[in-house]
Amino acid sequence: MKTRWDIFCTVIDNFGDIGIAWRLARQLKDEFDQEVCLWVDDLVSFKRLEPRLNTDAVIQQIEGIDIRHWKENLPEIEPARVVIEALACHLPDAYLQKMAAMAVKPVWINLEYLSAEEWVAECHGLTSPHPRLPLTQTFFIPGFGPGTAGLLGSLRQHEELASWRDQPGERARFFSSLGIDSLPDQALTISLFAYDNPAIAGLLDALARLPQPTCLIVPEGKASSRVAAWLGLVGLQSGQRVKRGQLAIHSIPFLDQVHYDRLLWACDLNCVRGEDSFIQAQWAARPMIWQPYVQEDGAHWKKLQAFLGLYQQGLELETANLLAEAWRVWNAGEINREIWREYLGNLPEFTCHAGRWETRIKSWPNLANELVKFALSKIQSPVF
Ligand code: TRH
């Protein structure tokens, strides 16, 4: 059943909010044939991951999805049948009033941030009435395993990416399209997407000492200055390539989301951060080094521990401890060459593990699927 969805998203900082909202909008359209309108307050940030966007347009369409610049005064529109308030944004009061005035109230979903913590399964699906208006929102909390809202990502797209990766020559062609040519077959490829992090120096020290050719790919952003400092440079220009022994460092432009996904699938190891790149790296079935979004109250350490608690399952105790220590070092900003030497020495085991993990998460709820199931069941038994 086809229905109209409005997704509201504010860009707080970085790219996670819009990255998640855009990915979800595309999956709802492509895989579930839904009519989606995405309301975004910051088109300039959005354009970084979707370069086809016209930042001057108040309304436009890309891939069959309506995109509206969300400004203070909303135009006269009728709310959609399903309304998603994504990632801690707040629906405009005028829109809520319109929702409340409808004979059949829209399905109102509050989409939260992902966590592997246990409370997610307890709180996902809870409802909260609006204090004044005859409206009720339902909390959708992405997480790992039954009882949560699941993980964002299209299984269909993952299959396409996996078969693309397996086709001879495709990875090399892709790297070449990024300006990375004549990569030796046995080269280790690593992508680096991180917040400003002193620990990057320790990883680079270890990479430079590997016996095999290694290629580190750095989309321009917050990690670039640390890489430049390690190289003894003032900065890194996009497109610049610097070699230190067997280690080649390639600075590349920030990619559109489709090509960034390819990068994750193409590399042997991905350093990821926040939420969306972290999830997609898991679907790519490759080892990852995760830097959660730092929260002032230290809540990111709890998120990290909770995820590790699940992710370590199935690893030998020693390897599990090594993984936990490497991620601790990374997130504590410690420069520690030795831990990365050990970690890289165990990469084949981490690669097998990432494959097993991907099989596991595939059997768990998928966010878009859960949203569609929930919304359509509500539409079929409407609240007046
Ligand atoms: O940018 P982030 O740090 O986003 C964070 C988190 O989502 C965090 O939870 C949130 O509170 C905070 O933003 C406000 O990392 P994340 O989540 O990985 O989002 C990055 C998005 O950018 C993701 O959709 C992938 C995309 N991307 C590209 O499209 N091209 C690129 O070259 C790169 C490096 C990323």
Tab-separated table of C-alpha atoms in Angstrom, residues 37-44 46-47 50-62 65-71 75:
chain	number	residue	atom	x	y	z
A	37	CYS	CA	8.811	14.228	1.341
A	38	LEU	CA	11.955	15.137	3.264
A	39	TRP	CA	11.970	18.458	5.126
A	40	VAL	CA	15.490	19.675	5.890
A	41	ASP	CA	16.578	22.928	7.502
A	42	ASP	CA	20.141	22.958	6.124
A	43	LEU	CA	20.520	22.280	2.414
A	44	VAL	CA	24.191	23.260	2.374
A	46	PHE	CA	22.808	18.057	2.719
A	47	LYS	CA	24.484	18.972	-0.559
A	50	GLU	CA	23.883	14.683	-2.274
A	51	PRO	CA	25.581	17.000	-4.802
A	52	ARG	CA	22.542	16.994	-7.133
A	53	LEU	CA	20.731	19.175	-4.602
A	54	ASN	CA	19.972	22.783	-5.494
A	55	THR	CA	20.532	24.753	-2.295
A	56	ASP	CA	18.388	27.646	-3.567
A	57	ALA	CA	15.299	25.561	-4.259
A	58	VAL	CA	12.495	25.603	-1.725
A	59	ILE	CA	11.100	22.435	-3.227
A	60	GLN	CA	12.755	19.948	-5.577
A	61	GLN	CA	12.711	16.272	-6.428
A	62	ILE	CA	15.613	13.810	-6.481
A	65	ILE	CA	11.634	12.035	-3.408
A	66	ASP	CA	10.324	15.522	-2.669
A	67	ILE	CA	12.816	17.628	-0.794
A	68	ARG	CA	11.639	20.787	0.902
A	69	HIS	CA	13.720	23.456	2.542
A	70	TRP	CA	12.306	23.582	6.066
A	71	LYS	CA	12.137	27.257	6.992
A	75	PRO	CA	3.704	26.729	3.495
